[in-house]
């Protein structure tokens, strides 16, 4: 969905350049230059955009639900680790960028969904995603959000990143997390409490072409991901008037469960051992969250998370 909107915005910008409105394109480029750092300094959210009626229908289509398991004190800042990435990241967008669910369940907290910086280089599209509450996933951006004195900010980071989308097959429970420890270091440096989040149903929205590790397709996808910065999963789902083939996601319920916070004391210079210790504790809490709730959302008893 984001890719489609981004392509539309880029196409519109090209039309401005090639048409009789080139001066508008020049003015926008000037604005882009002056506004370049905004995605790294909290963005520019719009409650009007976040409240569009279309997002209500978007959430109801699957439907998308946000489940609270513990209170989050608004006097602290939090780093929410979102799992899994899936293909669409629908749970993250639906719960943290649209609607009143997060605000109602966690009053006093403002969520910021961090996404790849490359998206903010797309003309016009950057304004749209910032208005929805998205900001850059750069270190500077995360630091800006978590540095808020008095608390009340929640950084939402999809830990597995684009690489994890290549594992987004129905029934898959594989998370790319063992080597991802940058978010742990950021939490320690800013004293942000860590909160594991698992979105049940995220991998059920699309069927992906078989791409087991070591296959030629997976090798090509991984090489392209390293070059471009984002992955290219080959997926399909249903059509508008038929259910056999198309790019519209299946209507599968998504339940995004927000776990209890892991208290973190500020440490400007954490050691490798301290990072490893907190990372291991985070994995333990994430696995516990999954095990406690999997029965409620159709996960067989013998299934467990796989960390890679």
PDB file of C-alpha atoms in Angstrom:
ATOM      1  CA  UNK A   1       0.000   0.000   0.000  1.00  0.00           C
ATOM      2  CA  UNK A   2       2.774   2.430   0.934  1.00  0.00           C
ATOM      3  CA  UNK A   3       4.644   1.531  -2.251  1.00  0.00           C
ATOM      4  CA  UNK A   4       1.549   2.246  -4.350  1.00  0.00           C
ATOM      5  CA  UNK A   5       0.996   5.648  -2.743  1.00  0.00           C
ATOM      6  CA  UNK A   6       4.712   6.466  -3.038  1.00  0.00           C
ATOM      7  CA  UNK A   7       4.690   5.641  -6.758  1.00  0.00           C
ATOM      8  CA  UNK A   8       1.616   7.827  -7.245  1.00  0.00           C
ATOM      9  CA  UNK A   9       3.278  10.748  -5.445  1.00  0.00           C
ATOM     10  CA  UNK A  10       6.493  10.400  -7.443  1.00  0.00           C
ATOM     11  CA  UNK A  11       4.489  10.215 -10.651  1.00  0.00           C
ATOM     12  CA  UNK A  12       2.613  13.376  -9.722  1.00  0.00           C
ATOM     13  CA  UNK A  13       5.935  15.139  -9.080  1.00  0.00           C
ATOM     14  CA  UNK A  14       7.231  14.098 -12.520  1.00  0.00           C
ATOM     15  CA  UNK A  15       4.059  15.470 -14.112  1.00  0.00           C
ATOM     16  CA  UNK A  16       4.691  18.809 -12.423  1.00  0.00           C
ATOM     17  CA  UNK A  17       8.226  18.906 -13.796  1.00  0.00           C
ATOM     18  CA  UNK A  18       7.294  17.926 -17.351  1.00  0.00           C
ATOM     19  CA  UNK A  19       4.122  19.987 -17.471  1.00  0.00           C
ATOM     20  CA  UNK A  20       3.490  23.691 -17.202  1.00  0.00           C
ATOM     21  CA  UNK A  21       3.797  23.604 -13.427  1.00  0.00           C
ATOM     22  CA  UNK A  22       7.571  23.181 -13.219  1.00  0.00           C
ATOM     23  CA  UNK A  23       7.770  26.259 -10.989  1.00  0.00           C
ATOM     24  CA  UNK A  24       5.665  24.440  -8.381  1.00  0.00           C
ATOM     25  CA  UNK A  25       8.139  21.564  -8.539  1.00  0.00           C
ATOM     26  CA  UNK A  26      11.006  24.005  -7.969  1.00  0.00           C
ATOM     27  CA  UNK A  27       9.231  25.539  -4.981  1.00  0.00           C
ATOM     28  CA  UNK A  28       8.615  22.098  -3.548  1.00  0.00           C
ATOM     29  CA  UNK A  29      12.278  21.153  -3.985  1.00  0.00           C
ATOM     30  CA  UNK A  30      13.202  24.288  -2.052  1.00  0.00           C
ATOM     31  CA  UNK A  31      10.741  23.281   0.672  1.00  0.00           C
ATOM     32  CA  UNK A  32      12.199  19.761   0.659  1.00  0.00           C
ATOM     33  CA  UNK A  33      15.685  21.167   1.203  1.00  0.00           C
ATOM     34  CA  UNK A  34      14.588  23.368   4.099  1.00  0.00           C
ATOM     35  CA  UNK A  35      12.427  20.642   5.656  1.00  0.00           C
ATOM     36  CA  UNK A  36      14.796  17.707   5.139  1.00  0.00           C
ATOM     37  CA  UNK A  37      15.512  17.065   8.834  1.00  0.00           C
ATOM     38  CA  UNK A  38      11.883  17.086  10.009  1.00  0.00           C
ATOM     39  CA  UNK A  39      11.466  13.267   9.796  1.00  0.00           C
ATOM     40  CA  UNK A  40      14.364  13.034  12.281  1.00  0.00           C
ATOM     41  CA  UNK A  41      12.975  15.643  14.664  1.00  0.00           C
ATOM     42  CA  UNK A  42       9.580  14.226  15.558  1.00  0.00           C
ATOM     43  CA  UNK A  43       7.896  14.637  12.184  1.00  0.00           C
ATOM     44  CA  UNK A  44       4.755  16.659  11.628  1.00  0.00           C
ATOM     45  CA  UNK A  45       1.663  14.682  12.569  1.00  0.00           C
ATOM     46  CA  UNK A  46      -1.862  15.747  11.727  1.00  0.00           C
ATOM     47  CA  UNK A  47      -4.764  14.565  13.838  1.00  0.00           C
ATOM     48  CA  UNK A  48      -7.039  15.295  10.889  1.00  0.00           C
ATOM     49  CA  UNK A  49      -5.174  12.821   8.649  1.00  0.00           C
ATOM     50  CA  UNK A  50      -4.909  10.231  11.424  1.00  0.00           C
ATOM     51  CA  UNK A  51      -8.688  10.437  11.873  1.00  0.00           C
ATOM     52  CA  UNK A  52      -9.703   9.995   8.220  1.00  0.00           C
ATOM     53  CA  UNK A  53     -12.758   7.768   7.858  1.00  0.00           C
ATOM     54  CA  UNK A  54     -10.881   5.552   5.373  1.00  0.00           C
ATOM     55  CA  UNK A  55      -8.664   4.322   8.219  1.00  0.00           C
ATOM     56  CA  UNK A  56     -11.747   3.214  10.138  1.00  0.00           C
ATOM     57  CA  UNK A  57     -12.713   1.017   7.178  1.00  0.00           C
ATOM     58  CA  UNK A  58      -9.086  -0.128   6.868  1.00  0.00           C
ATOM     59  CA  UNK A  59      -9.061  -1.339  10.485  1.00  0.00           C
ATOM     60  CA  UNK A  60     -12.499  -2.948  10.195  1.00  0.00           C
ATOM     61  CA  UNK A  61     -11.613  -4.805   6.981  1.00  0.00           C
ATOM     62  CA  UNK A  62      -9.357  -7.341   8.716  1.00  0.00           C
ATOM     63  CA  UNK A  63     -10.292  -6.320  11.529  1.00  0.00           C
ATOM     64  CA  UNK A  64      -7.371  -4.876  13.529  1.00  0.00           C
ATOM     65  CA  UNK A  65      -7.434  -4.884  17.337  1.00  0.00           C
ATOM     66  CA  UNK A  66      -5.051  -3.476  19.955  1.00  0.00           C
ATOM     67  CA  UNK A  67      -4.813  -5.464  23.202  1.00  0.00           C
ATOM     68  CA  UNK A  68      -3.407  -4.006  26.414  1.00  0.00           C
ATOM     69  CA  UNK A  69      -1.829  -6.277  29.026  1.00  0.00           C
ATOM     70  CA  UNK A  70      -0.314  -3.678  31.351  1.00  0.00           C
ATOM     71  CA  UNK A  71      -0.439   0.028  32.112  1.00  0.00           C
ATOM     72  CA  UNK A  72       2.296   2.256  30.686  1.00  0.00           C
ATOM     73  CA  UNK A  73       3.113   5.212  32.924  1.00  0.00           C
ATOM     74  CA  UNK A  74       3.125   8.398  30.773  1.00  0.00           C
ATOM     75  CA  UNK A  75       5.906   9.820  32.960  1.00  0.00           C
ATOM     76  CA  UNK A  76       8.334   7.513  31.133  1.00  0.00           C
ATOM     77  CA  UNK A  77       9.436   7.160  27.523  1.00  0.00           C
ATOM     78  CA  UNK A  78       9.099   3.741  25.908  1.00  0.00           C
ATOM     79  CA  UNK A  79      10.594   1.768  23.057  1.00  0.00           C
ATOM     80  CA  UNK A  80       8.035  -0.676  21.675  1.00  0.00           C
ATOM     81  CA  UNK A  81       9.501  -3.567  19.698  1.00  0.00           C
ATOM     82  CA  UNK A  82       6.940  -4.643  17.089  1.00  0.00           C
ATOM     83  CA  UNK A  83       6.919  -8.261  15.779  1.00  0.00           C
ATOM     84  CA  UNK A  84       6.583  -9.664  13.157  1.00  0.00           C
ATOM     85  CA  UNK A  85       7.115  -7.403  10.154  1.00  0.00           C
ATOM     86  CA  UNK A  86       4.787  -9.334   7.842  1.00  0.00           C
ATOM     87  CA  UNK A  87       4.325  -7.984   4.313  1.00  0.00           C
ATOM     88  CA  UNK A  88       2.056  -5.033   5.049  1.00  0.00           C
ATOM     89  CA  UNK A  89       2.899  -4.176   8.695  1.00  0.00           C
ATOM     90  CA  UNK A  90      -0.839  -3.568   8.963  1.00  0.00           C
ATOM     91  CA  UNK A  91      -1.012  -3.937  12.736  1.00  0.00           C
ATOM     92  CA  UNK A  92       1.627  -1.280  13.318  1.00  0.00           C
ATOM     93  CA  UNK A  93       0.044   1.198  10.912  1.00  0.00           C
ATOM     94  CA  UNK A  94      -3.550   0.533  11.968  1.00  0.00           C
ATOM     95  CA  UNK A  95      -2.901   0.744  15.696  1.00  0.00           C
ATOM     96  CA  UNK A  96      -0.177   3.380  16.025  1.00  0.00           C
ATOM     97  CA  UNK A  97      -0.901   5.715  13.084  1.00  0.00           C
ATOM     98  CA  UNK A  98      -4.707   5.743  12.888  1.00  0.00           C
ATOM     99  CA  UNK A  99      -7.687   5.797  15.176  1.00  0.00           C
ATOM    100  CA  UNK A 100      -8.121   6.366  18.921  1.00  0.00           C
ATOM    101  CA  UNK A 101      -7.268   2.883  20.228  1.00  0.00           C
ATOM    102  CA  UNK A 102      -3.733   3.621  21.443  1.00  0.00           C
ATOM    103  CA  UNK A 103      -4.705   6.952  22.978  1.00  0.00           C
ATOM    104  CA  UNK A 104      -7.668   5.386  24.791  1.00  0.00           C
ATOM    105  CA  UNK A 105      -5.697   2.432  26.139  1.00  0.00           C
ATOM    106  CA  UNK A 106      -2.520   4.359  26.972  1.00  0.00           C
ATOM    107  CA  UNK A 107      -3.528   7.930  27.813  1.00  0.00           C
ATOM    108  CA  UNK A 108      -0.704  10.454  27.945  1.00  0.00           C
ATOM    109  CA  UNK A 109       1.509   8.565  25.477  1.00  0.00           C
ATOM    110  CA  UNK A 110       2.240   9.663  21.901  1.00  0.00           C
ATOM    111  CA  UNK A 111       3.325   6.863  19.516  1.00  0.00           C
ATOM    112  CA  UNK A 112       5.904   7.405  16.762  1.00  0.00           C
ATOM    113  CA  UNK A 113       6.219   4.642  14.161  1.00  0.00           C
ATOM    114  CA  UNK A 114       9.791   4.551  12.843  1.00  0.00           C
ATOM    115  CA  UNK A 115      10.221   3.471   9.212  1.00  0.00           C
ATOM    116  CA  UNK A 116      13.115   3.337   6.755  1.00  0.00           C
ATOM    117  CA  UNK A 117      14.600   6.789   5.982  1.00  0.00           C
ATOM    118  CA  UNK A 118      14.392   6.094   2.238  1.00  0.00           C
ATOM    119  CA  UNK A 119      10.627   6.712   2.286  1.00  0.00           C
ATOM    120  CA  UNK A 120      11.147  10.335   3.334  1.00  0.00           C
ATOM    121  CA  UNK A 121      13.011  11.103   0.134  1.00  0.00           C
ATOM    122  CA  UNK A 122       9.860  10.614  -1.929  1.00  0.00           C
ATOM    123  CA  UNK A 123       8.219  13.966  -2.892  1.00  0.00           C
ATOM    124  CA  UNK A 124       4.792  14.608  -1.338  1.00  0.00           C
ATOM    125  CA  UNK A 125       4.667  11.061   0.029  1.00  0.00           C
ATOM    126  CA  UNK A 126       6.901  12.162   2.900  1.00  0.00           C
ATOM    127  CA  UNK A 127       4.312  14.745   3.937  1.00  0.00           C
ATOM    128  CA  UNK A 128       1.606  12.102   3.945  1.00  0.00           C
ATOM    129  CA  UNK A 129       3.451   9.579   6.095  1.00  0.00           C
ATOM    130  CA  UNK A 130       4.668  12.239   8.531  1.00  0.00           C
ATOM    131  CA  UNK A 131       1.104  13.466   8.944  1.00  0.00           C
ATOM    132  CA  UNK A 132       0.145   9.928   9.994  1.00  0.00           C
ATOM    133  CA  UNK A 133       2.774   9.967  12.747  1.00  0.00           C
ATOM    134  CA  UNK A 134       5.631   8.158  11.016  1.00  0.00           C
ATOM    135  CA  UNK A 135       9.224   9.273  11.482  1.00  0.00           C
ATOM    136  CA  UNK A 136      12.631   8.078  10.350  1.00  0.00           C
ATOM    137  CA  UNK A 137      14.195   4.948  11.836  1.00  0.00           C
ATOM    138  CA  UNK A 138      17.605   6.641  11.971  1.00  0.00           C
ATOM    139  CA  UNK A 139      19.499   6.816  15.270  1.00  0.00           C
ATOM    140  CA  UNK A 140      19.028  10.586  15.345  1.00  0.00           C
ATOM    141  CA  UNK A 141      15.276  10.215  14.986  1.00  0.00           C
ATOM    142  CA  UNK A 142      14.922   7.569  17.705  1.00  0.00           C
ATOM    143  CA  UNK A 143      17.112   9.659  20.022  1.00  0.00           C
ATOM    144  CA  UNK A 144      14.974  12.736  19.405  1.00  0.00           C
ATOM    145  CA  UNK A 145      11.783  10.888  20.355  1.00  0.00           C
ATOM    146  CA  UNK A 146      13.237   9.171  23.420  1.00  0.00           C
ATOM    147  CA  UNK A 147      14.950  12.322  24.688  1.00  0.00           C
ATOM    148  CA  UNK A 148      11.625  13.906  25.585  1.00  0.00           C
ATOM    149  CA  UNK A 149      11.920  15.262  29.112  1.00  0.00           C
ATOM    150  CA  UNK A 150       9.014  14.317  31.306  1.00  0.00           C
ATOM    151  CA  UNK A 151       8.236  11.184  29.272  1.00  0.00           C
ATOM    152  CA  UNK A 152       5.098  10.567  27.262  1.00  0.00           C
ATOM    153  CA  UNK A 153       6.772   9.382  24.038  1.00  0.00           C
ATOM    154  CA  UNK A 154       6.669   5.856  22.602  1.00  0.00           C
ATOM    155  CA  UNK A 155       9.012   4.854  19.777  1.00  0.00           C
ATOM    156  CA  UNK A 156       7.556   1.953  17.801  1.00  0.00           C
ATOM    157  CA  UNK A 157      10.228   0.020  15.899  1.00  0.00           C
ATOM    158  CA  UNK A 158       9.603  -3.007  13.680  1.00  0.00           C
ATOM    159  CA  UNK A 159      12.650  -4.899  14.925  1.00  0.00           C
ATOM    160  CA  UNK A 160      12.915  -7.493  12.141  1.00  0.00           C
ATOM    161  CA  UNK A 161      12.987  -4.816   9.468  1.00  0.00           C
ATOM    162  CA  UNK A 162      12.494  -5.370   5.760  1.00  0.00           C
ATOM    163  CA  UNK A 163      14.575  -8.549   5.872  1.00  0.00           C
ATOM    164  CA  UNK A 164      11.958 -10.220   8.033  1.00  0.00           C
ATOM    165  CA  UNK A 165       9.259  -9.653   5.405  1.00  0.00           C
ATOM    166  CA  UNK A 166      10.905 -12.435   3.368  1.00  0.00           C
ATOM    167  CA  UNK A 167       9.798 -14.839   6.133  1.00  0.00           C
ATOM    168  CA  UNK A 168       6.204 -13.589   6.061  1.00  0.00           C
ATOM    169  CA  UNK A 169       4.475 -16.827   5.090  1.00  0.00           C
ATOM    170  CA  UNK A 170       1.169 -17.922   6.645  1.00  0.00           C
ATOM    171  CA  UNK A 171       1.951 -19.834   9.816  1.00  0.00           C
ATOM    172  CA  UNK A 172       5.537 -18.575   9.991  1.00  0.00           C
ATOM    173  CA  UNK A 173       6.825 -17.664  13.445  1.00  0.00           C
ATOM    174  CA  UNK A 174      10.427 -16.856  12.507  1.00  0.00           C
ATOM    175  CA  UNK A 175      11.749 -13.517  13.756  1.00  0.00           C
ATOM    176  CA  UNK A 176      14.995 -11.827  12.674  1.00  0.00           C
ATOM    177  CA  UNK A 177      16.176 -10.609  16.053  1.00  0.00           C
ATOM    178  CA  UNK A 178      19.267 -12.409  17.364  1.00  0.00           C
ATOM    179  CA  UNK A 179      21.686  -9.979  15.694  1.00  0.00           C
ATOM    180  CA  UNK A 180      19.488  -6.898  16.110  1.00  0.00           C
ATOM    181  CA  UNK A 181      20.682  -5.188  19.266  1.00  0.00           C
ATOM    182  CA  UNK A 182      20.783  -1.536  18.232  1.00  0.00           C
ATOM    183  CA  UNK A 183      17.349  -0.930  19.749  1.00  0.00           C
ATOM    184  CA  UNK A 184      18.613  -2.353  23.047  1.00  0.00           C
ATOM    185  CA  UNK A 185      21.523   0.083  23.045  1.00  0.00           C
ATOM    186  CA  UNK A 186      19.182   2.997  22.282  1.00  0.00           C
ATOM    187  CA  UNK A 187      16.887   2.017  25.157  1.00  0.00           C
ATOM    188  CA  UNK A 188      19.828   1.898  27.550  1.00  0.00           C
ATOM    189  CA  UNK A 189      21.290   5.222  26.404  1.00  0.00           C
ATOM    190  CA  UNK A 190      17.981   7.001  26.928  1.00  0.00           C
ATOM    191  CA  UNK A 191      16.577   5.019  29.831  1.00  0.00           C
ATOM    192  CA  UNK A 192      13.531   4.109  27.739  1.00  0.00           C
ATOM    193  CA  UNK A 193      11.509   1.202  29.078  1.00  0.00           C
ATOM    194  CA  UNK A 194      11.327  -1.707  26.633  1.00  0.00           C
ATOM    195  CA  UNK A 195       7.944  -3.133  25.651  1.00  0.00           C
ATOM    196  CA  UNK A 196       7.579  -6.268  23.481  1.00  0.00           C
ATOM    197  CA  UNK A 197       4.647  -6.213  21.047  1.00  0.00           C
ATOM    198  CA  UNK A 198       3.436  -9.217  19.081  1.00  0.00           C
ATOM    199  CA  UNK A 199       0.900  -8.864  16.288  1.00  0.00           C
ATOM    200  CA  UNK A 200      -0.977 -12.132  15.825  1.00  0.00           C
ATOM    201  CA  UNK A 201      -2.249 -12.606  12.264  1.00  0.00           C
ATOM    202  CA  UNK A 202       0.298 -10.304  10.624  1.00  0.00           C
ATOM    203  CA  UNK A 203       1.772 -13.092   8.495  1.00  0.00           C
ATOM    204  CA  UNK A 204      -1.622 -14.418   7.395  1.00  0.00           C
ATOM    205  CA  UNK A 205      -2.571 -11.501   5.120  1.00  0.00           C
ATOM    206  CA  UNK A 206      -0.704 -12.689   2.017  1.00  0.00           C
ATOM    207  CA  UNK A 207       0.680 -15.843   0.447  1.00  0.00           C
ATOM    208  CA  UNK A 208       4.283 -15.511  -0.621  1.00  0.00           C
ATOM    209  CA  UNK A 209       6.109 -17.416  -3.349  1.00  0.00           C
ATOM    210  CA  UNK A 210       8.216 -20.159  -1.742  1.00  0.00           C
ATOM    211  CA  UNK A 211      11.670 -18.727  -0.982  1.00  0.00           C
ATOM    212  CA  UNK A 212      13.454 -21.005   1.487  1.00  0.00           C
ATOM    213  CA  UNK A 213      16.906 -19.951   2.621  1.00  0.00           C
ATOM    214  CA  UNK A 214      19.525 -21.003   0.095  1.00  0.00           C
ATOM    215  CA  UNK A 215      17.094 -20.959  -2.842  1.00  0.00           C
ATOM    216  CA  UNK A 216      17.955 -18.851  -5.890  1.00  0.00           C
ATOM    217  CA  UNK A 217      14.945 -16.596  -5.270  1.00  0.00           C
ATOM    218  CA  UNK A 218      15.916 -15.942  -1.648  1.00  0.00           C
ATOM    219  CA  UNK A 219      19.502 -15.211  -2.664  1.00  0.00           C
ATOM    220  CA  UNK A 220      18.332 -12.676  -5.246  1.00  0.00           C
ATOM    221  CA  UNK A 221      15.921 -11.069  -2.757  1.00  0.00           C
ATOM    222  CA  UNK A 222      18.610 -10.771  -0.090  1.00  0.00           C
ATOM    223  CA  UNK A 223      21.090  -9.225  -2.545  1.00  0.00           C
ATOM    224  CA  UNK A 224      18.501  -6.699  -3.732  1.00  0.00           C
ATOM    225  CA  UNK A 225      17.606  -5.913  -0.110  1.00  0.00           C
ATOM    226  CA  UNK A 226      21.237  -5.097   0.669  1.00  0.00           C
ATOM    227  CA  UNK A 227      21.535  -2.884  -2.420  1.00  0.00           C
ATOM    228  CA  UNK A 228      18.224  -1.005  -2.178  1.00  0.00           C
ATOM    229  CA  UNK A 229      17.638  -1.051   1.572  1.00  0.00           C
ATOM    230  CA  UNK A 230      14.217  -2.693   1.341  1.00  0.00           C
ATOM    231  CA  UNK A 231      13.040  -6.202   0.513  1.00  0.00           C
ATOM    232  CA  UNK A 232      10.930  -7.361  -2.419  1.00  0.00           C
ATOM    233  CA  UNK A 233       8.740 -10.271  -1.313  1.00  0.00           C
ATOM    234  CA  UNK A 234       6.757 -11.876  -4.138  1.00  0.00           C
ATOM    235  CA  UNK A 235       3.264 -12.139  -2.697  1.00  0.00           C
ATOM    236  CA  UNK A 236      -0.366 -12.420  -3.676  1.00  0.00           C
ATOM    237  CA  UNK A 237      -3.742 -12.653  -1.963  1.00  0.00           C
ATOM    238  CA  UNK A 238      -7.275 -12.018  -3.244  1.00  0.00           C
ATOM    239  CA  UNK A 239      -8.901  -9.799  -5.821  1.00  0.00           C
ATOM    240  CA  UNK A 240     -11.762  -7.325  -5.517  1.00  0.00           C
ATOM    241  CA  UNK A 241     -14.526  -9.671  -6.667  1.00  0.00           C
ATOM    242  CA  UNK A 242     -12.830 -13.069  -6.350  1.00  0.00           C
ATOM    243  CA  UNK A 243     -10.713 -14.826  -3.743  1.00  0.00           C
ATOM    244  CA  UNK A 244      -8.301 -16.822  -5.909  1.00  0.00           C
ATOM    245  CA  UNK A 245      -5.700 -14.204  -6.884  1.00  0.00           C
ATOM    246  CA  UNK A 246      -4.934 -10.512  -6.438  1.00  0.00           C
ATOM    247  CA  UNK A 247      -3.016  -8.029  -4.316  1.00  0.00           C
ATOM    248  CA  UNK A 248      -5.739  -7.183  -1.807  1.00  0.00           C
ATOM    249  CA  UNK A 249      -4.864  -8.749   1.577  1.00  0.00           C
ATOM    250  CA  UNK A 250      -7.001 -11.544   2.929  1.00  0.00           C
ATOM    251  CA  UNK A 251      -9.532 -10.661   5.596  1.00  0.00           C
ATOM    252  CA  UNK A 252      -7.733 -12.179   8.540  1.00  0.00           C
ATOM    253  CA  UNK A 253      -8.054 -10.689  12.042  1.00  0.00           C
ATOM    254  CA  UNK A 254      -5.000  -8.986  13.491  1.00  0.00           C
ATOM    255  CA  UNK A 255      -4.563  -8.809  17.256  1.00  0.00           C
ATOM    256  CA  UNK A 256      -1.648  -6.611  18.293  1.00  0.00           C
ATOM    257  CA  UNK A 257      -0.793  -7.451  21.902  1.00  0.00           C
ATOM    258  CA  UNK A 258       1.230  -4.880  23.870  1.00  0.00           C
ATOM    259  CA  UNK A 259       3.235  -6.541  26.633  1.00  0.00           C
ATOM    260  CA  UNK A 260       4.321  -5.252  30.015  1.00  0.00           C
ATOM    261  CA  UNK A 261       7.303  -2.875  30.194  1.00  0.00           C
ATOM    262  CA  UNK A 262      10.844  -3.908  31.064  1.00  0.00           C
ATOM    263  CA  UNK A 263      12.299  -1.142  33.289  1.00  0.00           C
ATOM    264  CA  UNK A 264      15.553   0.266  31.902  1.00  0.00           C
ATOM    265  CA  UNK A 265      17.943   2.556  33.753  1.00  0.00           C
ATOM    266  CA  UNK A 266      19.731   5.199  31.715  1.00  0.00           C
ATOM    267  CA  UNK A 267      23.280   4.211  30.797  1.00  0.00           C
ATOM    268  CA  UNK A 268      25.092   6.503  28.366  1.00  0.00           C
ATOM    269  CA  UNK A 269      27.915   4.034  27.784  1.00  0.00           C
ATOM    270  CA  UNK A 270      26.519   0.502  28.076  1.00  0.00           C
ATOM    271  CA  UNK A 271      28.995  -2.342  27.865  1.00  0.00           C
ATOM    272  CA  UNK A 272      28.612  -5.277  25.491  1.00  0.00           C
ATOM    273  CA  UNK A 273      27.693  -7.484  28.447  1.00  0.00           C
ATOM    274  CA  UNK A 274      24.949  -5.094  29.569  1.00  0.00           C
ATOM    275  CA  UNK A 275      23.497  -4.962  26.049  1.00  0.00           C
ATOM    276  CA  UNK A 276      23.616  -8.761  25.758  1.00  0.00           C
ATOM    277  CA  UNK A 277      21.935  -9.169  29.150  1.00  0.00           C
ATOM    278  CA  UNK A 278      19.055  -6.819  28.331  1.00  0.00           C
ATOM    279  CA  UNK A 279      18.677  -8.355  24.866  1.00  0.00           C
ATOM    280  CA  UNK A 280      18.353 -11.817  26.410  1.00  0.00           C
ATOM    281  CA  UNK A 281      15.774 -10.508  28.895  1.00  0.00           C
ATOM    282  CA  UNK A 282      13.809  -8.902  26.048  1.00  0.00           C
ATOM    283  CA  UNK A 283      13.746 -12.199  24.111  1.00  0.00           C
ATOM    284  CA  UNK A 284      12.549 -13.963  27.248  1.00  0.00           C
ATOM    285  CA  UNK A 285       9.703 -11.457  27.756  1.00  0.00           C
ATOM    286  CA  UNK A 286       8.741 -11.569  24.074  1.00  0.00           C
ATOM    287  CA  UNK A 287       8.550 -15.360  24.119  1.00  0.00           C
ATOM    288  CA  UNK A 288       6.513 -15.278  27.327  1.00  0.00           C
ATOM    289  CA  UNK A 289       4.083 -12.771  25.795  1.00  0.00           C
ATOM    290  CA  UNK A 290       3.624 -15.009  22.766  1.00  0.00           C
ATOM    291  CA  UNK A 291       3.136 -18.178  24.823  1.00  0.00           C
ATOM    292  CA  UNK A 292       0.578 -16.550  27.118  1.00  0.00           C
ATOM    293  CA  UNK A 293      -1.620 -15.349  24.257  1.00  0.00           C
ATOM    294  CA  UNK A 294      -1.116 -17.778  21.363  1.00  0.00           C
ATOM    295  CA  UNK A 295      -4.068 -19.971  22.351  1.00  0.00           C
ATOM    296  CA  UNK A 296      -6.417 -16.981  22.081  1.00  0.00           C
ATOM    297  CA  UNK A 297      -5.496 -16.395  18.435  1.00  0.00           C
ATOM    298  CA  UNK A 298      -5.429 -19.822  16.869  1.00  0.00           C
ATOM    299  CA  UNK A 299      -1.771 -20.771  17.308  1.00  0.00           C
ATOM    300  CA  UNK A 300      -1.382 -24.533  17.948  1.00  0.00           C
ATOM    301  CA  UNK A 301       0.016 -25.485  21.341  1.00  0.00           C
ATOM    302  CA  UNK A 302       3.156 -27.075  19.863  1.00  0.00           C
ATOM    303  CA  UNK A 303       4.112 -23.934  17.896  1.00  0.00           C
ATOM    304  CA  UNK A 304       6.703 -21.541  19.321  1.00  0.00           C
ATOM    305  CA  UNK A 305       8.680 -18.534  18.168  1.00  0.00           C
ATOM    306  CA  UNK A 306      11.887 -19.129  16.227  1.00  0.00           C
ATOM    307  CA  UNK A 307      14.628 -16.543  16.726  1.00  0.00           C
ATOM    308  CA  UNK A 308      17.201 -16.067  13.948  1.00  0.00           C
TER     309      UNK A 308
END
